[in-house]
């Protein structure tokens, strides 16, 4: 099957990297009856308002952060049957002025049903995200830190968190920015002394620890991802094995001393 790359809106493609944001595919029939798969590069507008089936490019860090948040938040809400965490799924709003967005993480409560959504429709489901978290990619940063701040406020998302990443004086900087909806629009959240932001819908803190994004419970204990849990379990098992070995050695030493004492007194 032939694959044809077509510019978007007459743009000139960079032949070295024709798909900087990803691509969208569709079948097209030529006048001679030949079918080709047409691959169109995504634009920033496509990133802002994705379609089902879009192929989008993400960094390893972006996927690592999203997977961590999805797993931790899903575990946090596991005992709430009317709550769900969605990752990279289109959300169609009831607001008539806004097309669907595709948030990295969306936490939704008051579900009436669970199905295999490809698009979550606020109008059909009767509810919308209470919390959205976006992991910024430098190449599309403006959509998260400017455009979506306006859009999410106007469609009524109560809490919006941005895991920002940008370059400052040649150094890559990570920063958390949070917003809470008020009657007059978004108010920016104030971090605690550690720089963490409180995620009210899930009763967790969110913070940055070096290269890692970390959720903390009310007591300040970090919630580990699967890798972290595996490492912690391995460390605990190693400690238990060492303690068992030390105990066995101590018991053997006691038996030797008791035997020596019995020999001397007999």
Coordinates of C-alpha atoms in Angstrom, one line a residue:
X1 CA 0.0 0.0 0.0
X2 CA 1.3 3.4 -0.9
X3 CA 1.6 6.1 1.8
X4 CA 1.4 9.7 0.7
X5 CA 2.4 12.6 2.9
X6 CA 0.4 15.8 2.3
X7 CA 1.1 19.2 3.7
X8 CA -1.5 20.8 6.0
X9 CA -3.0 24.1 4.8
X10 CA -0.4 24.4 2.1
X11 CA 2.5 24.3 4.5
X12 CA 6.0 23.4 3.3
X13 CA 7.1 20.2 4.9
X14 CA 10.5 19.6 6.5
X15 CA 11.7 16.5 4.6
X16 CA 14.0 15.6 7.5
X17 CA 11.1 15.7 10.0
X18 CA 7.7 16.0 8.3
X19 CA 5.8 14.9 11.5
X20 CA 7.1 17.0 14.4
X21 CA 3.9 16.7 16.3
X22 CA 2.6 13.4 14.8
X23 CA 0.2 12.6 12.0
X24 CA -3.3 11.8 11.0
X25 CA -4.2 9.0 8.5
X26 CA -7.0 8.6 6.0
X27 CA -7.7 6.4 3.0
X28 CA -8.1 8.2 -0.4
X29 CA -9.1 6.7 -3.7
X30 CA -7.2 8.1 -6.8
X31 CA -9.0 8.7 -10.1
X32 CA -7.6 5.3 -11.4
X33 CA -9.2 3.5 -8.5
X34 CA -6.0 3.0 -6.6
X35 CA -6.3 3.4 -2.8
X36 CA -3.6 5.2 -0.9
X37 CA -3.1 5.9 2.8
X38 CA -2.8 9.6 3.1
X39 CA -0.7 10.8 6.1
X40 CA -1.2 14.4 7.1
X41 CA 1.2 16.1 9.6
X42 CA -0.5 17.4 12.8
X43 CA -0.5 21.1 13.6
X44 CA -0.7 22.8 16.9
X45 CA -4.4 23.2 16.4
X46 CA -4.7 19.5 16.0
X47 CA -2.7 19.0 19.2
X48 CA -5.2 21.3 21.0
X49 CA -8.3 19.6 19.4
X50 CA -7.3 16.0 18.6
X51 CA -9.2 13.4 16.6
X52 CA -9.6 9.7 17.4
X53 CA -6.7 7.9 15.7
X54 CA -4.2 10.7 15.7
X55 CA -0.6 9.6 16.1
X56 CA 1.1 11.9 18.5
X57 CA 4.7 12.1 19.5
X58 CA 5.7 12.1 23.2
X59 CA 9.0 12.0 25.1
X60 CA 10.0 9.3 27.5
X61 CA 9.5 11.6 30.4
X62 CA 6.1 12.6 29.3
X63 CA 5.0 9.0 29.1
X64 CA 6.7 8.1 32.4
X65 CA 4.9 11.0 34.2
X66 CA 1.5 10.1 32.6
X67 CA 1.8 6.4 33.5
X68 CA 2.8 7.2 37.0
X69 CA -0.2 9.6 37.5
X70 CA -2.6 7.2 35.9
X71 CA -1.6 4.3 38.1
X72 CA -1.4 6.2 41.3
X73 CA -4.6 8.1 40.9
X74 CA -6.5 5.0 39.7
X75 CA -5.3 3.1 42.8
X76 CA -6.3 6.1 44.9
X77 CA -9.9 6.0 43.6
X78 CA -10.2 2.2 43.3
X79 CA -12.9 2.1 46.0
X80 CA -15.0 4.7 44.3
X81 CA -17.1 3.0 41.6
X82 CA -18.3 6.3 40.2
X83 CA -14.8 7.7 39.7
X84 CA -12.4 7.1 36.8
X85 CA -9.0 8.3 35.6
X86 CA -8.6 8.8 31.9
X87 CA -5.3 9.1 30.0
X88 CA -4.9 10.8 26.6
X89 CA -8.7 10.4 25.8
X90 CA -10.7 13.0 24.0
X91 CA -13.2 14.9 26.2
X92 CA -16.1 16.6 24.3
X93 CA -17.6 19.5 26.2
X94 CA -21.2 20.5 26.6
X95 CA -20.2 24.1 26.0
X96 CA -21.1 24.9 22.4
X97 CA -18.1 27.1 21.7
X98 CA -15.4 24.6 22.3
X99 CA -14.3 21.5 20.4
X100 CA -12.9 18.4 22.2
X101 CA -9.6 18.4 24.0
X102 CA -7.3 15.5 24.8
X103 CA -6.0 16.0 28.3
X104 CA -3.1 13.9 29.5
X105 CA -4.8 13.0 32.7
X106 CA -8.5 13.6 33.6
X107 CA -10.2 12.6 36.8
X108 CA -13.9 12.3 36.6
X109 CA -16.5 11.7 39.3
X110 CA -20.3 11.0 39.3
X111 CA -20.1 8.4 36.5
X112 CA -23.4 6.7 35.6
X113 CA -21.7 4.0 33.6
X114 CA -18.3 2.7 32.4
X115 CA -17.8 1.9 28.7
X116 CA -14.8 1.7 26.4
X117 CA -14.8 5.4 25.4
X118 CA -12.8 6.8 22.5
X119 CA -14.3 10.2 23.3
X120 CA -15.8 11.1 26.7
X121 CA -18.9 13.3 26.1
X122 CA -19.9 15.6 28.9
X123 CA -23.3 16.0 27.4
X124 CA -23.9 12.2 27.1
X125 CA -22.4 11.2 30.4
X126 CA -23.8 14.1 32.5
X127 CA -20.4 14.9 34.1
X128 CA -17.0 16.3 33.3
X129 CA -13.5 16.2 34.7
X130 CA -13.0 17.6 38.2
X131 CA -9.2 17.6 37.7
X132 CA -7.1 17.8 34.6
X133 CA -3.3 17.4 34.6
X134 CA -1.2 18.3 31.5
X135 CA 2.4 17.3 31.1
X136 CA 4.1 20.1 29.1
X137 CA 6.1 19.3 26.0
X138 CA 8.4 22.2 25.1
X139 CA 7.4 22.2 21.4
X140 CA 3.7 22.6 22.2
X141 CA 4.0 24.5 25.5
X142 CA 1.8 27.4 24.6
X143 CA -1.3 25.2 24.2
X144 CA -1.0 24.0 27.8
X145 CA 0.2 27.1 29.6
X146 CA -1.9 29.7 27.7
X147 CA -4.7 28.4 25.5
X148 CA -5.9 25.6 27.8
X149 CA -5.9 27.8 30.9
X150 CA -8.5 29.9 29.1
X151 CA -10.4 27.0 27.5
X152 CA -10.6 24.8 30.7
X153 CA -11.8 27.7 32.8
X154 CA -14.5 28.6 30.3
X155 CA -15.8 25.0 30.0
X156 CA -15.8 24.8 33.8
X157 CA -13.0 22.4 34.8
X158 CA -12.7 23.0 38.6
X159 CA -9.0 22.2 38.9
X160 CA -6.2 22.4 36.3
X161 CA -2.6 21.4 37.0
X162 CA 0.3 22.0 34.7
X163 CA 3.6 20.1 34.9
X164 CA 5.6 22.7 33.1
X165 CA 9.0 22.3 31.4
X166 CA 10.9 25.1 29.7
X167 CA 14.4 26.3 29.1
X168 CA 15.8 29.2 31.2
X169 CA 19.3 30.5 30.4
X170 CA 20.2 27.2 28.7
X171 CA 18.9 25.1 31.6
X172 CA 15.8 22.9 31.4
X173 CA 13.5 23.9 34.3
X174 CA 10.5 22.0 35.7
X175 CA 7.7 23.7 37.5
X176 CA 4.2 23.0 38.9
X177 CA 1.5 25.5 38.2
X178 CA -2.1 24.9 39.4
X179 CA -5.4 26.7 39.0
X180 CA -8.7 26.4 40.9
X181 CA -12.0 27.7 39.4
X182 CA -13.8 30.6 41.0
X183 CA -16.9 32.5 39.9
X184 CA -14.6 35.0 38.2
X185 CA -12.3 32.5 36.5
X186 CA -9.1 30.6 37.6
X187 CA -7.2 31.6 40.7
X188 CA -3.6 30.3 40.8
X189 CA -2.9 27.8 43.6
X190 CA -0.2 28.5 46.2
X191 CA 2.3 25.7 46.8
X192 CA 3.3 24.6 50.3
X193 CA 6.8 25.1 51.8
X194 CA 8.0 22.1 49.7
X195 CA 6.7 23.4 46.5
X196 CA 3.9 20.8 46.4
X197 CA 0.3 21.5 45.1
X198 CA -2.8 20.2 46.8
X199 CA -5.0 18.1 44.5
X200 CA -8.3 18.6 46.4
X201 CA -10.4 16.1 44.4
X202 CA -8.1 13.2 45.2
X203 CA -6.7 14.4 48.6
X204 CA -3.1 14.2 47.5
X205 CA -0.1 16.5 47.2
X206 CA 1.8 16.7 43.9
X207 CA 5.4 17.6 43.9
X208 CA 8.7 17.4 41.9
X209 CA 11.6 15.5 43.3
X210 CA 14.6 16.0 41.1
X211 CA 13.7 14.2 37.8
X212 CA 10.6 12.7 39.2
X213 CA 7.0 13.7 39.6
X214 CA 5.7 12.4 42.9
X215 CA 2.3 12.2 44.7
X216 CA 2.2 12.4 48.4
X217 CA -0.6 11.4 50.8
X218 CA -1.9 13.6 53.6
X219 CA 0.9 12.6 55.9
X220 CA 3.6 13.5 53.3
X221 CA 4.5 9.9 52.4
X222 CA 5.4 9.4 48.8
X223 CA 3.3 7.1 46.7
X224 CA 5.5 4.9 44.6
X225 CA 5.1 3.7 41.1
X226 CA 5.3 0.1 40.1
X227 CA 9.1 0.2 39.7
X228 CA 9.4 2.0 43.0
X229 CA 7.2 -0.6 44.7
X230 CA 9.2 -3.4 43.2
X231 CA 12.4 -1.9 44.4
X232 CA 11.0 -1.2 47.9
X233 CA 9.7 -4.8 48.1
X234 CA 13.1 -6.2 47.0
X235 CA 14.9 -4.0 49.6
X236 CA 12.4 -5.2 52.3
X237 CA 13.0 -8.8 51.3
X238 CA 16.8 -8.3 51.4
X239 CA 16.5 -6.7 54.9
X240 CA 14.3 -9.6 56.1
X241 CA 16.8 -12.2 54.7
X242 CA 19.7 -10.4 56.4
X243 CA 17.8 -10.2 59.7
X244 CA 16.9 -13.9 59.4
X245 CA 20.5 -14.8 58.8
X246 CA 21.6 -12.7 61.8
X247 CA 19.0 -14.3 64.0
X248 CA 20.0 -17.8 62.9
X249 CA 23.7 -17.0 63.6
X250 CA 22.8 -15.6 67.0
X251 CA 20.7 -18.7 67.8
X252 CA 23.6 -20.9 66.7
X253 CA 26.0 -19.0 68.9
X254 CA 23.6 -19.4 71.9
X255 CA 23.4 -23.1 71.3
X256 CA 27.2 -23.3 71.2
X257 CA 27.5 -21.4 74.5
X258 CA 24.8 -23.5 76.1
X259 CA 26.6 -26.7 75.0
X260 CA 29.9 -25.3 76.3
X261 CA 28.3 -24.4 79.6
X262 CA 26.7 -27.9 80.0
X263 CA 30.1 -29.5 79.2
X264 CA 31.9 -27.5 81.9
X265 CA 29.2 -28.2 84.6
X266 CA 28.9 -31.9 83.9

